[in-house]
Short mmCIF file of C-alpha atoms and ligand atoms in Angstrom, two decimals:
data_model
loop_
_atom_site.label_atom_id
_atom_site.label_comp_id
_atom_site.label_asym_id
_atom_site.label_seq_id
_atom_site.Cartn_x
_atom_site.Cartn_y
_atom_site.Cartn_z
CA MET A 16 25.41 -98.95 60.83
CA SER A 17 27.18 -102.02 62.11
CA PHE A 18 30.64 -101.46 63.53
CA ILE A 19 33.63 -103.17 65.09
CA GLU A 20 35.13 -102.10 68.40
CA ILE A 21 38.80 -102.72 69.10
CA SER A 22 39.68 -102.70 72.79
CA LYS A 23 42.96 -100.88 73.30
CA LYS A 24 43.08 -102.07 76.90
CA ASN A 25 42.86 -105.73 75.91
CA TYR A 26 45.34 -105.27 73.08
CA PHE A 27 47.94 -103.71 75.36
CA HIS A 28 47.25 -106.46 77.92
CA ASN A 29 48.09 -109.10 75.29
CA LEU A 30 51.19 -107.22 74.13
CA ASP A 31 52.33 -106.91 77.76
CA ILE A 32 52.11 -110.69 78.18
CA LEU A 33 54.03 -111.40 74.97
CA CYS A 34 56.69 -108.74 75.53
CA ASP A 35 57.22 -109.88 79.13
CA LYS A 36 57.91 -113.33 77.81
CA LEU A 37 60.40 -111.95 75.29
CA GLY A 38 62.06 -109.42 77.57
CA SER A 39 61.60 -106.49 75.18
CA LYS A 40 59.27 -104.79 72.71
CA GLU A 41 61.97 -104.95 70.04
CA ARG A 42 61.65 -108.73 69.94
CA LEU A 43 57.98 -108.71 69.01
CA ALA A 44 57.07 -108.25 65.34
CA VAL A 45 53.31 -107.93 64.90
CA VAL A 46 51.72 -109.79 62.00
CA LEU A 47 49.16 -107.47 60.35
CA LYS A 48 48.54 -109.40 57.14
CA ASP A 49 45.04 -109.74 55.71
CA ASN A 50 43.69 -106.53 57.19
CA ALA A 51 45.30 -107.42 60.52
CA TYR A 52 43.29 -110.67 60.71
CA GLY A 53 40.16 -108.64 60.06
CA HIS A 54 40.85 -106.10 62.80
CA GLY A 55 41.79 -103.23 60.46
CA LEU A 56 45.30 -102.75 59.06
CA VAL A 57 45.92 -99.05 59.66
CA LEU A 58 44.13 -98.95 62.99
CA MET A 59 46.16 -101.88 64.36
CA ALA A 60 49.37 -100.38 62.97
CA LYS A 61 48.63 -97.16 64.85
CA LEU A 62 47.90 -98.95 68.11
CA SER A 63 50.93 -101.23 67.98
CA SER A 64 53.20 -98.34 67.14
CA GLU A 65 51.73 -96.35 70.04
CA TYR A 66 52.60 -99.29 72.28
CA GLY A 67 56.20 -99.22 71.07
CA ILE A 68 56.34 -102.02 68.50
CA THR A 69 58.83 -101.26 65.71
CA LYS A 70 58.40 -104.18 63.28
CA ALA A 71 55.34 -105.30 61.36
CA ILE A 72 54.71 -108.17 58.97
CA VAL A 73 52.26 -108.07 56.06
CA ARG A 74 51.54 -110.06 52.95
CA THR A 75 52.10 -107.49 50.16
CA SER A 76 53.95 -104.22 49.53
CA ASP A 77 50.60 -102.51 49.06
CA GLU A 78 49.80 -103.29 52.67
CA ALA A 79 53.30 -102.22 53.73
CA LYS A 80 52.87 -98.82 52.06
CA GLN A 81 49.68 -98.12 53.98
CA ILE A 82 51.41 -98.46 57.35
CA GLU A 83 54.89 -97.30 56.48
CA SER A 84 54.98 -94.29 58.79
CA TYR A 85 54.32 -96.38 61.91
CA PHE A 86 57.29 -98.78 61.87
CA LYS A 87 61.06 -98.96 61.42
CA SER A 88 60.75 -102.02 59.20
CA ILE A 89 57.97 -103.98 57.54
CA ILE A 90 58.42 -107.53 56.31
CA VAL A 91 56.56 -108.42 53.12
CA LEU A 92 55.77 -112.15 53.23
CA VAL A 93 54.87 -112.63 49.57
CA PRO A 94 56.69 -110.16 47.33
CA ASN A 95 55.73 -110.04 43.64
CA SER A 96 58.09 -110.06 40.68
CA ASN A 97 58.31 -106.27 40.23
CA GLU A 98 58.91 -104.89 43.69
CA GLU A 99 60.57 -101.48 44.11
CA ASN A 100 63.33 -100.85 46.55
CA ASN A 101 62.15 -99.17 49.73
CA PRO A 102 64.42 -98.78 52.74
CA LYS A 103 61.69 -99.89 55.16
CA HIS A 104 60.46 -102.91 53.19
CA HIS A 105 62.08 -106.28 53.78
CA PHE A 106 61.22 -109.01 51.28
CA VAL A 107 60.86 -112.67 52.18
CA ILE A 108 62.49 -115.08 49.73
CA ASN A 109 60.13 -118.04 49.43
CA ASP A 110 61.76 -119.64 46.41
CA ILE A 111 65.28 -119.56 45.00
CA SER A 112 64.07 -118.32 41.60
CA GLN A 113 62.75 -115.16 43.23
CA ILE A 114 66.20 -113.82 44.13
CA LYS A 115 67.02 -112.47 40.67
CA ASN A 116 63.69 -110.60 40.49
CA LEU A 117 64.27 -108.45 43.55
CA PRO A 118 65.66 -104.92 43.09
CA LYS A 119 69.35 -104.31 43.82
CA GLY A 120 70.02 -103.19 47.36
CA ALA A 121 66.76 -104.68 48.66
CA LYS A 122 66.75 -106.07 52.19
CA VAL A 123 65.76 -109.73 52.23
CA HIS A 124 64.79 -112.42 54.70
CA LEU A 125 65.72 -115.85 53.42
CA LYS A 126 63.10 -118.44 54.33
CA ILE A 127 64.24 -122.01 54.85
CA ASP A 128 62.00 -125.06 54.61
CA THR A 129 62.84 -126.97 57.79
CA GLY A 130 60.01 -129.47 57.42
CA MET A 131 56.74 -127.69 56.73
CA HIS A 132 57.18 -128.13 52.96
CA ARG A 133 55.04 -125.15 52.10
CA SER A 134 57.51 -122.45 51.09
CA GLY A 135 61.15 -121.49 51.57
CA ILE A 136 64.31 -122.86 50.03
CA LEU A 137 65.63 -126.30 50.89
CA SER A 138 68.47 -126.29 53.39
CA LYS A 139 70.74 -127.96 50.86
CA SER A 140 70.32 -124.89 48.58
CA LEU A 141 71.58 -122.49 51.23
CA GLU A 142 74.97 -121.89 49.63
CA GLU A 143 73.42 -121.40 46.19
CA ALA A 144 71.10 -118.79 47.73
CA TYR A 145 74.07 -117.01 49.31
CA LYS A 146 75.80 -116.82 45.91
CA LEU A 147 72.69 -115.48 44.21
CA ILE A 148 72.10 -112.92 46.95
CA LYS A 149 75.67 -111.69 46.50
CA GLU A 150 75.47 -111.65 42.69
CA ASN A 151 72.23 -109.69 42.78
CA ASP A 152 73.44 -107.19 45.37
CA LEU A 153 70.75 -107.92 47.93
CA VAL A 154 71.19 -107.32 51.64
CA LEU A 155 70.60 -110.43 53.74
CA GLU A 156 68.92 -109.03 56.85
CA ALA A 157 67.61 -112.28 58.30
CA VAL A 158 67.18 -116.00 57.89
CA MET A 159 63.82 -117.42 58.95
CA THR A 160 61.70 -120.53 59.08
CA HIS A 161 58.16 -121.48 60.05
CA PHE A 162 57.04 -124.34 62.34
CA ARG A 163 54.07 -126.44 61.32
CA SER A 164 52.95 -128.09 64.54
CA ALA A 165 53.62 -125.80 67.47
CA ASP A 166 49.94 -125.83 68.42
CA GLU A 167 49.64 -129.60 68.48
CA LEU A 168 50.29 -132.12 71.19
CA SER A 169 53.29 -133.83 69.60
CA SER A 170 57.07 -133.70 69.52
CA GLU A 171 57.14 -132.51 65.90
CA LEU A 172 58.07 -129.00 66.95
CA PHE A 173 61.26 -130.33 68.52
CA TRP A 174 62.18 -132.29 65.40
CA GLN A 175 61.76 -129.16 63.31
CA GLN A 176 63.68 -127.05 65.82
CA LYS A 177 66.59 -129.47 65.47
CA ASN A 178 66.55 -128.97 61.68
CA TRP A 179 66.48 -125.22 62.27
CA LYS A 180 69.46 -125.41 64.60
CA ASP A 181 71.46 -127.17 61.87
CA VAL A 182 70.45 -124.48 59.37
CA LYS A 183 71.60 -121.73 61.72
CA GLU A 184 75.01 -123.34 62.14
CA ASN A 185 75.35 -123.52 58.39
CA VAL A 186 74.26 -119.89 58.03
CA LEU A 187 77.02 -118.80 60.41
CA LYS A 188 79.65 -120.63 58.36
CA LEU A 189 78.42 -119.21 55.05
CA THR A 190 78.18 -115.73 56.53
CA LEU A 191 81.92 -115.84 57.23
CA LYS A 192 82.76 -117.45 53.90
CA TYR A 193 80.83 -114.85 51.87
CA ASN A 194 81.74 -111.99 54.16
CA PHE A 195 78.12 -111.01 54.87
CA LYS A 196 77.04 -109.16 57.98
CA GLN A 197 75.53 -111.50 60.58
CA PRO A 198 71.82 -111.97 59.71
CA LEU A 199 69.08 -112.00 62.34
CA PHE A 200 67.13 -115.20 62.97
CA HIS A 201 63.39 -115.58 63.45
CA SER A 202 61.19 -118.65 63.55
CA ALA A 203 58.33 -118.48 66.06
CA ASN A 204 54.67 -117.68 65.47
CA SER A 205 52.26 -117.20 68.39
CA ALA A 206 51.95 -120.90 69.18
CA THR A 207 55.71 -121.44 69.30
CA LEU A 208 56.25 -118.47 71.57
CA LEU A 209 53.46 -119.59 73.90
CA ARG A 210 54.75 -123.14 73.95
CA VAL A 211 58.48 -122.77 74.50
CA SER A 212 59.99 -121.41 77.69
CA ASN A 213 63.19 -119.91 76.31
CA TYR A 214 62.87 -118.63 72.78
CA GLN A 215 66.38 -118.01 71.48
CA ASP A 216 65.97 -116.24 68.14
CA ASP A 217 66.10 -112.50 67.61
CA PHE A 218 62.38 -111.86 67.29
CA VAL A 219 59.01 -113.57 66.95
CA ARG A 220 56.22 -113.11 64.41
CA CYS A 221 53.00 -112.94 66.41
CA GLY A 222 49.58 -112.64 64.90
CA ILE A 223 46.72 -114.44 66.60
CA ALA A 224 48.02 -114.10 70.18
CA THR A 225 48.17 -110.32 69.91
CA PHE A 226 44.47 -110.38 69.00
CA GLY A 227 43.70 -112.47 72.08
CA TYR A 228 43.49 -116.05 70.84
CA HIS A 229 45.45 -119.26 70.72
CA GLN A 230 44.63 -122.71 69.42
CA MET A 231 46.65 -124.67 71.95
CA PRO A 232 45.43 -127.98 73.37
CA SER A 233 44.09 -127.49 76.88
CA CYS A 234 46.93 -129.46 78.51
CA TYR A 235 49.34 -126.57 77.92
CA GLU A 236 49.23 -123.87 80.52
CA MET A 237 48.49 -120.60 78.76
CA PRO A 238 48.48 -116.96 79.83
CA LYS A 239 45.10 -115.26 79.88
CA LEU A 240 44.92 -113.49 76.55
CA LYS A 241 41.86 -111.32 75.87
CA PRO A 242 40.03 -111.04 72.53
CA ILE A 243 40.19 -107.42 71.41
CA LEU A 244 37.51 -107.33 68.72
CA SER A 245 33.75 -107.12 69.13
CA LEU A 246 31.26 -106.89 66.31
CA TRP A 247 28.11 -104.80 66.81
CA ALA A 248 24.95 -104.52 64.76
CA GLU A 249 22.36 -101.75 64.77
CA LYS A 250 18.61 -102.07 64.65
CA ILE A 251 16.83 -101.57 61.34
CA THR A 252 13.23 -102.26 62.45
CA THR A 253 11.15 -103.87 65.22
CA ARG A 254 7.89 -105.86 65.09
CA ASP A 255 5.56 -107.86 67.34
CA LEU A 256 5.27 -111.53 66.44
CA LYS A 257 2.24 -113.60 67.37
CA ALA A 258 2.72 -117.16 68.59
CA GLY A 259 2.95 -119.42 65.55
CA GLN A 260 4.36 -116.78 63.16
CA ARG A 261 7.59 -117.72 61.44
CA VAL A 262 10.66 -115.62 60.68
CA GLY A 263 13.04 -115.23 57.74
CA TYR A 264 13.94 -117.45 54.78
CA GLY A 265 12.08 -120.73 54.84
CA GLY A 266 10.34 -119.53 58.01
CA ALA A 267 13.07 -121.37 59.86
CA PHE A 268 12.07 -119.97 63.26
CA THR A 269 8.58 -120.32 64.72
CA ALA A 270 7.52 -118.09 67.62
CA GLN A 271 6.33 -120.23 70.53
CA LYS A 272 4.77 -117.20 72.21
CA ASP A 273 3.91 -113.58 71.40
CA MET A 274 7.23 -111.76 71.24
CA LYS A 275 9.00 -108.60 70.11
CA VAL A 276 11.74 -109.08 67.53
CA SER A 277 14.09 -106.72 65.68
CA THR A 278 16.12 -106.90 62.53
CA TYR A 279 19.80 -105.89 62.69
CA ASP A 280 22.21 -104.84 59.98
CA ILE A 281 24.72 -107.71 59.96
CA GLY A 282 24.62 -110.69 57.65
CA TYR A 283 26.80 -113.07 55.75
CA GLY A 284 27.57 -110.28 53.24
CA ASP A 285 29.61 -108.71 56.05
CA GLY A 286 31.71 -111.82 56.36
CA PHE A 287 29.58 -113.16 59.19
CA PHE A 288 28.35 -116.74 59.05
CA ARG A 289 25.03 -117.88 57.60
CA TYR A 290 23.99 -119.98 60.47
CA LYS A 291 21.21 -121.05 62.67
CA ASN A 292 21.83 -120.56 66.35
CA GLU A 293 18.62 -120.02 68.25
CA ASN A 294 20.45 -118.78 71.31
CA MET A 295 21.07 -115.65 69.31
CA PHE A 296 19.37 -115.53 65.92
CA LEU A 297 15.77 -116.24 65.06
CA GLY A 298 15.82 -118.16 61.79
CA LYS A 299 18.63 -117.99 59.32
CA VAL A 300 21.10 -115.15 59.02
CA SER A 301 20.44 -113.29 55.73
CA MET A 302 22.95 -111.52 53.48
CA ASP A 303 22.57 -108.10 55.09
CA SER A 304 20.50 -108.73 58.18
CA CYS A 305 19.57 -111.02 61.01
CA VAL A 306 16.64 -111.16 63.42
CA ILE A 307 17.06 -111.15 67.19
CA GLU A 308 14.55 -111.10 70.04
CA GLY A 309 13.96 -107.75 71.75
CA ASP A 310 14.31 -104.17 70.61
CA ALA A 311 17.74 -103.00 71.79
CA GLN A 312 19.20 -100.25 69.60
CA LYS A 313 22.44 -102.18 69.14
CA VAL A 314 23.56 -105.71 69.93
CA CYS A 315 26.92 -107.38 70.23
CA ILE A 316 27.00 -110.13 67.62
CA LEU A 317 30.45 -111.51 68.43
CA ASP A 318 33.11 -110.88 71.04
CA ASP A 319 34.83 -114.26 71.11
CA ALA A 320 35.51 -115.74 67.69
CA SER A 321 36.44 -119.12 69.12
CA GLU A 322 32.78 -119.88 69.93
CA ILE A 323 31.74 -119.58 66.28
CA ALA A 324 34.95 -121.25 65.16
CA ASN A 325 34.13 -124.30 67.29
CA HIS A 326 30.59 -124.38 65.94
CA PHE A 327 31.91 -124.58 62.37
CA ASN A 328 34.85 -126.82 63.21
CA THR A 329 37.35 -124.19 62.13
CA ILE A 330 39.79 -121.80 63.84
CA SER A 331 39.40 -118.27 65.20
CA TYR A 332 41.66 -116.91 62.43
CA ASP A 333 39.12 -118.04 59.83
CA VAL A 334 36.22 -116.26 61.54
CA LEU A 335 38.08 -112.99 62.16
CA VAL A 336 39.83 -112.61 58.83
CA LYS A 337 36.59 -112.78 56.88
CA LEU A 338 35.00 -109.77 58.58
CA SER A 339 34.38 -107.27 55.81
CA PRO A 340 36.86 -104.39 55.53
CA MET A 341 33.83 -102.16 54.81
CA ILE A 342 32.64 -102.31 58.42
CA ASP A 343 33.72 -99.23 60.42
CA ARG A 344 36.31 -100.01 63.06
CA VAL A 345 36.74 -97.87 66.15
CA ILE A 346 39.13 -97.97 69.08
CA VAL A 347 37.62 -98.05 72.58
CA ARG A 348 39.49 -97.76 75.85
C1 PLP B 22 50.76 -115.64 59.52
C2 PLP B 22 52.16 -115.94 59.87
C3 PLP B 22 52.61 -115.82 61.20
C4 PLP B 22 51.70 -115.52 62.37
O1 PLP B 22 51.10 -116.67 62.85
P1 PLP B 22 50.18 -116.64 64.18
O2 PLP B 22 49.83 -118.06 64.37
O3 PLP B 22 49.00 -115.81 63.85
O4 PLP B 22 51.01 -116.05 65.26
C5 PLP B 22 53.96 -116.01 61.45
N1 PLP B 22 54.81 -116.32 60.44
C6 PLP B 22 54.40 -116.46 59.17
C7 PLP B 22 55.40 -116.80 58.12
C8 PLP B 22 53.07 -116.29 58.84
O5 PLP B 22 52.67 -116.43 57.56
#
């Protein structure tokens, strides 16, 4: 059976780098949405909690429930319209109309659109949101935003940070006016944290960097993060090919010499890519298998997602997140 190994050593190495930069473990919230970017939701929750992380971020309450025992609080990025109150769940408000649908007493994080124009309320609607939060008896735990260009070589991040600063000043005024407790602020993803030298807000939301990747242009000096996931396949069968024999669909590979080849139990049905890369695979990757030279019992199919990501002109997130949740995941030292 194919399997995924998660290196605890590399994970803790990455968390050390990020927490050093922040000055404390309390300031790092780990983003575990989408099966922890393919790494395994519960397994990554366990490991990060063992390290001392107290906040996690997921997409839905269903995900939050699965990891509830590991954290003090869990932020749900995309709440639905019939959420139940849960003292550990914090709901992100992505749109002003959502406020009236959240259960009384719920803890909320108000998201502000500071220039990404994807989700969050407009800064001019801040006071209206405060009124609605009060009317609906919600608890405003935090105000947040998201930066769109932290991993690009441009000054856009600084323009958006200026907008964010204005929002925060406004929040402080409204907090006094409406007699709310002072909300926390959070804005940075991995790229922002890696890029800026003095992050001011209360905590960061880190996903990809914890898993050992960044997408920063090479001109930025980056700490040495280590990928933590490796994907392994096991042998199904071995055969001897004669020179001239062809392998797989369309006979896409032709043996130039007599050779031993084996079939392994990973394919595009496992969320791997259907691709032709003769450094590794002989012929095309099939749905449930691929053919590789030799007869090793198991082979490592992937231990650095950025190589495949570059090949397909996409990003490491895209490669990792697609790995099937059905593959067994195990922690190794
Ligand atoms: C996914 C997500 C993050 C994490 O981004 P990384 O680039 O993986 O660090 C942070 N904030 C929000 C709102 C997100 O949706």
